[in-house]
Amino acid sequence: MIGKLKKEAQLDLFKVQLDRLVNKSHELCQLASEIDWKGLEIELSCYYSTEGRPSIPIRTMVGMLYLKNMFNQSDESVVARWIENPYWQYFTGEQYFQSTQPFDPSEFVHFRKRMGQEGLEKIMSYTVKIHQGASSEKEVQIDSTVQPKNITFPTDSKLAKKIIDNCLAISKNEETKLRQSYRREVKQLMKDQYNSKHPSRAKKARKARKRLKTIAGRLIRELQRELSPELLSTDYEAELSMYEQVLSQKRGTKNKIYSLHEPETACIAKGKAHKAYEFGSKVTIVRGSKTGVILGALSVTGNPHDSKLLSPVLQQCNRILDAIGGVMPQVAITDRGYRGTKVAEGVEINIPTPGKKNQSKYQKQKTRKRFRARAGIEPVIGHIKHDHRMIRNYLKGVLGDIVNAISASMGFNLKKRLNQLAFLHFFFNAQMLDEFLEFTFGEIDIKLRY
């Protein structure tokens, strides 16, 4: 059942009204007035039941989600800071200043699962709507990046050690007695395999790595013998088969598993000297050429070619623009990584092709200018990563990858509008101050003359 914010008609003498506490010309208050909260509640009401206990109000949850990604906060820290900040409370629709948490941080997990990709795209569409002209962009820029997952750098030794620990945990939970736990030996083997690239340690480290794999395989087979067939088939068959796949994979194996708790993680080549590979999911970003607003952010599993991602991300862009009555762009500017596709979802794909003939000097200059402007999406991706929580994805599973990419993009759109409002507020205040000083000192000058 949808919860509603309390709007008390009669004033409470023992509570502080936020209207009297905050400055209405502050950029966060102006941003709150620009968002269509009622329309958003109507759009998201289909994800709630008509019966049962009242939920947390939609404006509170969506407002907190906006603040979380706008100011690069975690689930816990945004709730903690909300108590201290009256402007954040005003943004989420509160009438009086609150001194307690609005909800437990774990509610974010349930809300994200409730919304899914479809619901979050609707929430993102309202961050596009507040930008004038964003819903009618004729030209967009598209680029791909990697969203790193919150996993340690995978090595064979680390994965084997985790498999051993998990097998011992299973035997403890199911109260099955193993012949040997190998705890002391595993501890020494992990020490032996450190700094394995050093010439004096390479042989010892190689033996330790091989022994760790042997112990892990032995524990897996022992569990398969000791556990009952019913328990094995219902609870542990998929898990143990994944462990066997990890131990059997080699350098040239395709579709490797790099993390036991995030098996969908892919290894994507970055091609930079400081970081050759990144482990996570590939994300495609669509940015408006004139407004600079993010119109689409799609995360996919694996490492598909960039040209295969054009249709899915443009379909997502179409869904977001349809929700606010926008129109699809006509042209998309990409880099050469997207070669192979000329038209996708009715959108013309332009890729830089050097040495193109039958063009006038003016046409060449115009084309060159458009492709140079496409490079503007690169720093935008950097801001989305470092300022809006896409530099490391802490959300679990494939849904977590999709949700985090969309949430980071909506945080960028909101912060962009917030900066515009802050600049306008500063500009008009400075202009009024200049006029006031000019008028005051002008009067003083006249009095001194006469």
Short mmCIF file of C-alpha atoms in Angstrom, two decimals:
data_model
loop_
_atom_site.label_atom_id
_atom_site.label_comp_id
_atom_site.label_asym_id
_atom_site.label_seq_id
_atom_site.Cartn_x
_atom_site.Cartn_y
_atom_site.Cartn_z
CA MET A 1 0.00 0.00 0.00
CA ILE A 2 1.35 3.45 -0.95
CA GLY A 3 2.36 5.62 2.01
CA LYS A 4 1.60 9.34 2.01
CA LEU A 5 3.44 12.32 3.47
CA LYS A 6 1.65 13.99 6.39
CA LYS A 7 0.52 17.53 5.57
CA GLU A 8 -0.82 19.07 8.76
CA ALA A 9 -3.05 22.09 8.29
CA GLN A 10 -2.67 23.27 11.88
CA LEU A 11 0.75 24.51 13.00
CA ASP A 12 2.63 22.64 15.70
CA LEU A 13 4.14 24.97 18.32
CA PHE A 14 6.72 22.36 19.35
CA LYS A 15 8.11 21.72 15.85
CA VAL A 16 10.12 23.92 13.50
CA GLN A 17 8.56 24.53 10.10
CA LEU A 18 11.01 23.98 7.27
CA ASP A 19 9.43 26.84 5.30
CA ARG A 20 10.69 29.25 7.93
CA LEU A 21 14.04 27.54 8.34
CA VAL A 22 15.29 27.28 4.74
CA ASN A 23 15.99 29.89 2.10
CA LYS A 24 13.45 29.38 -0.68
CA SER A 25 15.85 30.82 -3.26
CA HIS A 26 18.41 28.10 -2.49
CA GLU A 27 19.15 25.93 -5.54
CA LEU A 28 17.98 22.70 -3.85
CA CYS A 29 14.60 24.27 -2.99
CA GLN A 30 14.22 25.51 -6.56
CA LEU A 31 15.14 22.07 -7.90
CA ALA A 32 12.49 20.49 -5.66
CA SER A 33 9.87 22.84 -7.13
CA GLU A 34 10.86 21.95 -10.71
CA ILE A 35 10.37 18.18 -10.31
CA ASP A 36 6.84 16.92 -10.98
CA TRP A 37 6.43 14.85 -7.79
CA LYS A 38 2.72 14.20 -8.29
CA GLY A 39 3.25 12.85 -11.79
CA LEU A 40 6.08 10.68 -10.49
CA GLU A 41 3.86 9.21 -7.77
CA ILE A 42 1.17 8.40 -10.34
CA GLU A 43 3.75 6.74 -12.63
CA LEU A 44 5.16 4.56 -9.83
CA SER A 45 1.88 3.68 -8.12
CA CYS A 46 1.56 0.55 -10.32
CA TYR A 47 4.52 -1.02 -8.44
CA TYR A 48 2.64 -0.95 -5.12
CA SER A 49 -0.18 -3.07 -3.76
CA THR A 50 -3.56 -1.59 -2.85
CA GLU A 51 -3.64 -3.54 0.44
CA GLY A 52 -1.40 -4.07 3.42
CA ARG A 53 0.75 -1.87 5.59
CA PRO A 54 1.46 1.63 4.21
CA SER A 55 4.88 1.86 2.60
CA ILE A 56 7.36 4.70 2.84
CA PRO A 57 6.05 7.60 0.69
CA ILE A 58 7.21 7.54 -2.93
CA ARG A 59 8.50 11.12 -2.77
CA THR A 60 10.62 10.27 0.27
CA MET A 61 12.18 7.21 -1.40
CA VAL A 62 12.74 8.85 -4.80
CA GLY A 63 14.00 12.06 -3.20
CA MET A 64 16.51 10.13 -1.09
CA LEU A 65 17.59 8.15 -4.17
CA TYR A 66 18.14 11.44 -6.03
CA LEU A 67 20.16 12.89 -3.13
CA LYS A 68 22.20 9.70 -2.78
CA ASN A 69 23.44 9.80 -6.37
CA MET A 70 23.59 13.57 -6.63
CA PHE A 71 26.01 13.92 -3.71
CA ASN A 72 27.81 10.54 -4.02
CA GLN A 73 26.52 9.02 -0.77
CA SER A 74 26.05 5.43 0.33
CA ASP A 75 22.72 4.01 1.54
CA GLU A 76 23.77 4.52 5.16
CA SER A 77 25.41 7.94 4.85
CA VAL A 78 22.55 9.61 2.94
CA VAL A 79 20.09 8.62 5.68
CA ALA A 80 22.49 9.85 8.39
CA ARG A 81 23.13 13.18 6.66
CA TRP A 82 19.42 13.70 5.97
CA ILE A 83 18.85 14.22 9.71
CA GLU A 84 21.44 17.03 9.78
CA ASN A 85 20.39 18.87 6.62
CA PRO A 86 17.10 20.81 6.54
CA TYR A 87 17.44 21.43 2.80
CA TRP A 88 17.54 17.67 2.13
CA GLN A 89 14.43 17.24 4.29
CA TYR A 90 12.66 20.00 2.36
CA PHE A 91 13.67 18.33 -0.92
CA THR A 92 12.02 15.05 0.14
CA GLY A 93 8.74 16.82 1.01
CA GLU A 94 8.87 17.12 4.80
CA GLN A 95 6.83 19.85 6.48
CA TYR A 96 8.67 20.01 9.82
CA PHE A 97 12.32 19.54 10.72
CA GLN A 98 12.90 15.88 11.65
CA SER A 99 15.40 14.55 14.18
CA THR A 100 15.02 10.81 13.46
CA GLN A 101 15.78 8.63 10.45
CA PRO A 102 12.99 8.49 7.84
CA PHE A 103 13.59 4.75 7.31
CA ASP A 104 16.21 2.06 7.65
CA PRO A 105 18.92 2.14 4.93
CA SER A 106 18.02 -1.42 3.92
CA GLU A 107 14.78 -0.02 2.45
CA PHE A 108 16.83 1.17 -0.51
CA VAL A 109 17.50 -2.48 -1.43
CA HIS A 110 13.79 -3.36 -1.41
CA PHE A 111 12.88 -0.20 -3.33
CA ARG A 112 15.44 -0.83 -6.09
CA LYS A 113 14.23 -4.42 -6.48
CA ARG A 114 10.61 -3.24 -6.51
CA MET A 115 11.28 -0.68 -9.27
CA GLY A 116 13.64 -2.76 -11.41
CA GLN A 117 14.97 -1.41 -14.69
CA GLU A 118 11.57 -0.22 -15.95
CA GLY A 119 10.75 1.78 -12.82
CA LEU A 120 14.19 3.38 -12.62
CA GLU A 121 13.94 4.45 -16.26
CA LYS A 122 10.70 6.26 -15.38
CA ILE A 123 12.43 7.94 -12.42
CA MET A 124 15.32 8.96 -14.70
CA SER A 125 12.93 10.45 -17.26
CA TYR A 126 11.94 13.13 -14.72
CA THR A 127 15.59 14.18 -14.40
CA VAL A 128 15.64 14.70 -18.18
CA LYS A 129 12.35 16.61 -18.11
CA ILE A 130 13.71 19.43 -15.91
CA HIS A 131 16.25 20.38 -18.61
CA GLN A 132 14.77 22.58 -21.30
CA GLY A 133 15.29 21.17 -24.78
CA ALA A 134 16.65 17.81 -23.60
CA SER A 135 13.57 15.89 -24.72
CA SER A 136 13.83 17.21 -28.28
CA GLU A 137 17.53 16.68 -29.01
CA LYS A 138 18.18 16.03 -32.71
CA GLU A 139 21.73 14.77 -32.23
CA VAL A 140 23.27 12.61 -29.50
CA GLN A 141 26.73 11.32 -28.64
CA ILE A 142 27.28 7.67 -27.70
CA ASP A 143 30.23 6.03 -25.98
CA SER A 144 30.93 2.94 -23.87
CA THR A 145 32.82 2.50 -20.62
CA VAL A 146 33.37 -0.13 -17.94
CA GLN A 147 31.55 -0.14 -14.62
CA PRO A 148 33.98 -1.94 -12.26
CA LYS A 149 32.44 -4.38 -9.81
CA ASN A 150 33.31 -4.42 -6.13
CA ILE A 151 35.55 -7.49 -6.28
CA THR A 152 39.20 -8.12 -5.50
CA PHE A 153 41.67 -8.62 -8.34
CA PRO A 154 41.12 -12.29 -9.28
CA THR A 155 43.96 -14.79 -9.11
CA ASP A 156 43.92 -18.59 -9.13
CA SER A 157 45.22 -18.70 -5.55
CA LYS A 158 42.56 -16.33 -4.21
CA LEU A 159 39.75 -18.24 -5.91
CA ALA A 160 41.05 -21.60 -4.66
CA LYS A 161 41.35 -20.20 -1.11
CA LYS A 162 37.74 -18.95 -1.24
CA ILE A 163 36.52 -22.32 -2.51
CA ILE A 164 38.28 -24.04 0.41
CA ASP A 165 36.73 -21.63 2.92
CA ASN A 166 33.25 -22.07 1.41
CA CYS A 167 33.55 -25.88 1.45
CA LEU A 168 34.52 -25.81 5.12
CA ALA A 169 31.56 -23.52 5.84
CA ILE A 170 29.18 -25.91 4.06
CA SER A 171 30.48 -28.87 6.07
CA LYS A 172 30.01 -26.91 9.30
CA ASN A 173 26.45 -25.85 8.41
CA GLU A 174 25.41 -29.36 7.40
CA GLU A 175 27.36 -30.99 10.27
CA THR A 176 29.32 -33.29 7.98
CA LYS A 177 32.74 -34.39 9.17
CA LEU A 178 35.60 -33.99 6.71
CA ARG A 179 38.75 -36.07 6.86
CA GLN A 180 40.96 -32.98 7.05
CA SER A 181 40.41 -29.21 7.14
CA TYR A 182 43.86 -28.22 5.80
CA ARG A 183 43.66 -24.92 7.70
CA ARG A 184 47.31 -24.72 8.74
CA GLU A 185 48.60 -25.94 5.40
CA VAL A 186 46.42 -23.48 3.46
CA LYS A 187 47.67 -20.62 5.63
CA GLN A 188 51.29 -21.48 4.82
CA LEU A 189 50.53 -22.02 1.12
CA MET A 190 48.99 -18.53 0.85
CA LYS A 191 52.22 -17.10 2.29
CA ASP A 192 54.31 -19.14 -0.16
CA GLN A 193 52.47 -17.85 -3.23
CA TYR A 194 52.95 -14.14 -2.39
CA ASN A 195 55.19 -12.18 -4.78
CA SER A 196 55.11 -15.05 -7.26
CA LYS A 197 56.75 -13.04 -10.09
CA HIS A 198 60.05 -12.72 -8.25
CA PRO A 199 62.60 -15.14 -9.82
CA SER A 200 63.66 -16.57 -6.47
CA ARG A 201 60.05 -17.26 -5.42
CA ALA A 202 58.46 -18.32 -8.73
CA LYS A 203 59.01 -22.07 -8.34
CA LYS A 204 57.78 -22.18 -4.74
CA ALA A 205 54.74 -20.03 -5.59
CA ARG A 206 53.84 -22.25 -8.54
CA LYS A 207 53.90 -25.33 -6.33
CA ALA A 208 51.79 -23.58 -3.67
CA ARG A 209 49.22 -22.52 -6.27
CA LYS A 210 48.96 -26.06 -7.62
CA ARG A 211 48.59 -27.49 -4.11
CA LEU A 212 45.79 -25.03 -3.27
CA LYS A 213 43.85 -26.20 -6.32
CA THR A 214 44.40 -29.83 -5.34
CA ILE A 215 43.06 -29.24 -1.81
CA ALA A 216 40.03 -27.34 -3.16
CA GLY A 217 39.16 -30.15 -5.58
CA ARG A 218 39.59 -32.75 -2.86
CA LEU A 219 37.15 -30.92 -0.53
CA ILE A 220 34.58 -30.53 -3.32
CA ARG A 221 34.63 -34.28 -4.09
CA GLU A 222 34.42 -35.16 -0.39
CA LEU A 223 31.35 -32.94 0.05
CA GLN A 224 29.71 -34.57 -2.97
CA ARG A 225 30.23 -37.98 -1.31
CA GLU A 226 29.18 -36.98 2.21
CA LEU A 227 26.07 -34.86 1.49
CA SER A 228 22.79 -36.64 0.87
CA PRO A 229 21.58 -36.74 -2.77
CA GLU A 230 18.43 -34.76 -1.90
CA LEU A 231 20.37 -32.00 -0.14
CA LEU A 232 22.99 -31.92 -2.86
CA SER A 233 20.48 -31.56 -5.69
CA THR A 234 18.37 -28.87 -3.99
CA ASP A 235 20.96 -26.64 -2.30
CA TYR A 236 24.55 -27.20 -3.35
CA GLU A 237 24.71 -28.77 -6.82
CA ALA A 238 24.95 -25.48 -8.74
CA GLU A 239 27.43 -24.02 -6.26
CA LEU A 240 29.78 -27.01 -6.31
CA SER A 241 29.63 -27.26 -10.12
CA MET A 242 30.66 -23.60 -10.31
CA TYR A 243 33.62 -24.36 -8.02
CA GLU A 244 34.67 -27.20 -10.33
CA GLN A 245 34.45 -24.86 -13.31
CA VAL A 246 36.68 -22.32 -11.55
CA LEU A 247 39.32 -24.94 -10.78
CA SER A 248 39.29 -26.35 -14.33
CA GLN A 249 39.51 -23.03 -16.21
CA LYS A 250 42.83 -22.16 -17.83
CA ARG A 251 44.39 -19.21 -19.58
CA GLY A 252 42.59 -19.69 -22.89
CA THR A 253 39.22 -20.73 -21.44
CA LYS A 254 36.22 -18.65 -22.57
CA ASN A 255 33.54 -17.31 -20.21
CA LYS A 256 35.76 -17.50 -17.15
CA ILE A 257 34.47 -16.94 -13.63
CA TYR A 258 36.42 -14.19 -11.88
CA SER A 259 34.42 -13.94 -8.67
CA LEU A 260 32.46 -16.51 -6.67
CA HIS A 261 29.88 -14.04 -5.35
CA GLU A 262 29.62 -12.14 -8.69
CA PRO A 263 30.00 -14.85 -11.38
CA GLU A 264 28.61 -12.54 -14.12
CA THR A 265 31.64 -10.25 -13.86
CA ALA A 266 33.51 -9.92 -17.18
CA CYS A 267 37.15 -9.07 -17.89
CA ILE A 268 37.24 -6.06 -20.23
CA ALA A 269 40.48 -4.71 -21.70
CA LYS A 270 41.05 -1.06 -20.80
CA GLY A 271 44.16 -0.64 -22.93
CA LYS A 272 45.87 1.84 -20.58
CA ALA A 273 49.38 1.51 -19.22
CA HIS A 274 48.35 1.92 -15.59
CA LYS A 275 45.44 -0.54 -15.85
CA ALA A 276 45.37 -3.17 -18.57
CA TYR A 277 42.03 -4.78 -17.57
CA GLU A 278 38.90 -3.91 -15.62
CA PHE A 279 36.49 -6.40 -14.09
CA GLY A 280 32.82 -5.47 -14.23
CA SER A 281 30.12 -4.76 -16.82
CA LYS A 282 30.07 -2.67 -19.98
CA VAL A 283 27.91 0.48 -19.91
CA THR A 284 26.81 2.53 -22.94
CA ILE A 285 26.02 6.22 -22.37
CA VAL A 286 23.82 8.45 -24.59
CA ARG A 287 24.37 12.21 -24.17
CA GLY A 288 22.54 15.10 -25.83
CA SER A 289 24.89 17.18 -27.99
CA LYS A 290 23.39 20.59 -27.15
CA THR A 291 22.15 20.20 -23.58
CA GLY A 292 24.74 17.68 -22.36
CA VAL A 293 22.02 15.70 -20.53
CA ILE A 294 22.29 11.91 -20.21
CA LEU A 295 19.39 10.36 -22.15
CA GLY A 296 20.32 6.69 -21.71
CA ALA A 297 22.62 4.44 -19.69
CA LEU A 298 22.52 0.72 -20.37
CA SER A 299 24.59 -1.95 -18.62
CA VAL A 300 25.09 -5.34 -20.28
CA THR A 301 26.78 -8.54 -19.13
CA GLY A 302 29.83 -9.93 -20.87
CA ASN A 303 31.97 -8.03 -23.34
CA PRO A 304 29.96 -7.63 -26.58
CA HIS A 305 31.16 -5.48 -29.47
CA ASP A 306 30.14 -1.83 -29.19
CA SER A 307 28.11 -1.96 -32.42
CA LYS A 308 25.84 -4.63 -30.85
CA LEU A 309 24.87 -2.18 -28.07
CA LEU A 310 23.48 0.60 -30.26
CA SER A 311 19.98 -0.84 -30.70
CA PRO A 312 19.43 -1.73 -26.98
CA VAL A 313 20.63 1.65 -25.68
CA LEU A 314 18.59 3.58 -28.26
CA GLN A 315 15.53 1.54 -27.31
CA GLN A 316 16.11 2.54 -23.69
CA CYS A 317 16.54 6.17 -24.79
CA ASN A 318 13.21 5.93 -26.64
CA ARG A 319 11.46 4.59 -23.51
CA ILE A 320 12.83 7.42 -21.36
CA LEU A 321 11.85 10.10 -23.88
CA ASP A 322 8.39 8.56 -24.43
CA ALA A 323 7.67 8.82 -20.71
CA ILE A 324 8.02 12.64 -20.89
CA GLY A 325 6.56 13.14 -24.37
CA GLY A 326 9.91 13.59 -26.10
CA VAL A 327 11.06 12.63 -29.59
CA MET A 328 13.87 10.34 -30.65
CA PRO A 329 17.08 11.92 -31.98
CA GLN A 330 17.83 11.69 -35.68
CA VAL A 331 21.63 11.38 -35.61
CA ALA A 332 24.08 9.64 -33.25
CA ILE A 333 27.80 10.49 -33.25
CA THR A 334 30.11 7.66 -32.17
CA ASP A 335 33.78 6.70 -32.36
CA ARG A 336 35.29 4.03 -34.60
CA GLY A 337 34.64 1.33 -32.02
CA TYR A 338 31.01 1.27 -33.26
CA ARG A 339 31.87 0.61 -36.91
CA GLY A 340 29.67 -1.93 -38.62
CA THR A 341 26.27 -0.27 -38.08
CA LYS A 342 24.97 2.68 -40.12
CA VAL A 343 21.35 2.83 -38.89
CA ALA A 344 19.93 1.63 -35.56
CA GLU A 345 16.30 2.06 -34.42
CA GLY A 346 15.79 4.67 -37.17
CA VAL A 347 18.75 6.76 -35.98
CA GLU A 348 21.60 7.54 -38.37
CA ILE A 349 24.97 6.44 -36.95
CA ASN A 350 27.90 8.68 -37.91
CA ILE A 351 31.42 7.29 -37.50
CA PRO A 352 34.60 9.24 -38.40
CA THR A 353 36.01 7.99 -41.72
CA PRO A 354 39.24 9.72 -42.77
CA GLY A 355 39.85 10.53 -46.42
CA LYS A 356 36.19 10.89 -47.37
CA LYS A 357 35.91 12.22 -50.93
CA ASN A 358 33.29 14.32 -52.73
CA GLN A 359 33.01 16.84 -49.88
CA SER A 360 33.54 20.58 -50.01
CA LYS A 361 35.87 22.36 -47.62
CA TYR A 362 32.89 23.66 -45.61
CA GLN A 363 31.38 20.17 -45.30
CA LYS A 364 34.71 18.75 -44.13
CA GLN A 365 35.06 21.47 -41.48
CA LYS A 366 31.50 20.93 -40.29
CA THR A 367 31.99 17.15 -40.07
CA ARG A 368 35.31 17.56 -38.25
CA LYS A 369 33.69 19.93 -35.74
CA ARG A 370 30.91 17.41 -34.98
CA PHE A 371 33.35 14.57 -34.33
CA ARG A 372 35.57 16.78 -32.19
CA ALA A 373 32.52 17.77 -30.14
CA ARG A 374 31.85 14.06 -29.56
CA ALA A 375 34.95 13.94 -27.36
CA GLY A 376 32.95 15.99 -24.84
CA ILE A 377 31.31 12.78 -23.65
CA GLU A 378 34.65 11.50 -22.30
CA PRO A 379 34.91 13.93 -19.32
CA VAL A 380 31.19 13.43 -18.69
CA ILE A 381 31.81 9.70 -18.22
CA GLY A 382 34.63 10.60 -15.82
CA HIS A 383 32.24 12.74 -13.75
CA ILE A 384 29.57 10.01 -13.74
CA LYS A 385 32.16 7.55 -12.45
CA HIS A 386 33.95 9.62 -9.81
CA ASP A 387 31.17 11.96 -8.65
CA HIS A 388 28.07 9.76 -8.90
CA ARG A 389 29.07 6.25 -7.73
CA MET A 390 29.92 4.42 -10.94
CA ILE A 391 33.67 4.11 -10.26
CA ARG A 392 32.89 0.97 -8.22
CA ASN A 393 29.56 -0.82 -8.23
CA TYR A 394 28.55 -2.12 -4.78
CA LEU A 395 25.12 -3.41 -5.86
CA LYS A 396 24.74 -7.16 -6.30
CA GLY A 397 24.02 -9.11 -9.46
CA VAL A 398 23.07 -8.17 -13.02
CA LEU A 399 20.18 -6.05 -11.74
CA GLY A 400 22.65 -4.18 -9.54
CA ASP A 401 24.74 -3.32 -12.63
CA ILE A 402 21.70 -1.97 -14.47
CA VAL A 403 20.39 -0.04 -11.46
CA ASN A 404 23.74 1.54 -10.62
CA ALA A 405 24.33 2.78 -14.19
CA ILE A 406 20.88 4.41 -14.38
CA SER A 407 21.16 5.87 -10.85
CA ALA A 408 24.58 7.41 -11.60
CA SER A 409 23.20 9.00 -14.78
CA MET A 410 20.20 10.52 -13.01
CA GLY A 411 22.57 11.87 -10.34
CA PHE A 412 24.61 13.57 -13.08
CA ASN A 413 21.49 15.13 -14.65
CA LEU A 414 20.29 16.48 -11.30
CA LYS A 415 23.69 17.86 -10.32
CA LYS A 416 23.96 19.57 -13.70
CA ARG A 417 20.63 21.34 -13.15
CA LEU A 418 21.57 22.13 -9.54
CA ASN A 419 24.78 23.82 -10.71
CA GLN A 420 22.81 25.86 -13.25
CA LEU A 421 20.39 27.05 -10.55
CA ALA A 422 23.28 27.87 -8.21
CA PHE A 423 24.97 29.93 -10.94
CA LEU A 424 21.76 31.84 -11.70
CA HIS A 425 21.23 32.51 -7.99
CA PHE A 426 24.79 33.79 -7.60
CA PHE A 427 24.61 35.85 -10.82
CA PHE A 428 21.39 37.67 -9.93
CA ASN A 429 22.50 38.26 -6.34
CA ALA A 430 25.82 39.68 -7.58
CA GLN A 431 24.01 41.86 -10.12
CA MET A 432 21.65 43.19 -7.45
CA LEU A 433 24.61 43.88 -5.16
CA ASP A 434 26.41 45.80 -7.94
CA GLU A 435 23.30 47.88 -8.63
CA PHE A 436 22.86 48.58 -4.92
CA LEU A 437 26.50 49.65 -4.49
CA GLU A 438 26.38 51.78 -7.64
CA PHE A 439 23.21 53.52 -6.43
CA THR A 440 24.54 54.04 -2.87
CA PHE A 441 27.96 55.38 -3.82
CA GLY A 442 26.36 57.52 -6.53
CA GLU A 443 24.18 59.23 -3.90
CA ILE A 444 27.20 59.79 -1.62
CA ASP A 445 29.12 61.36 -4.52
CA ILE A 446 26.21 63.75 -5.25
CA LYS A 447 26.00 64.82 -1.58
CA LEU A 448 29.73 65.48 -1.41
CA ARG A 449 29.53 67.69 -4.50
CA TYR A 450 26.75 69.85 -3.15
#
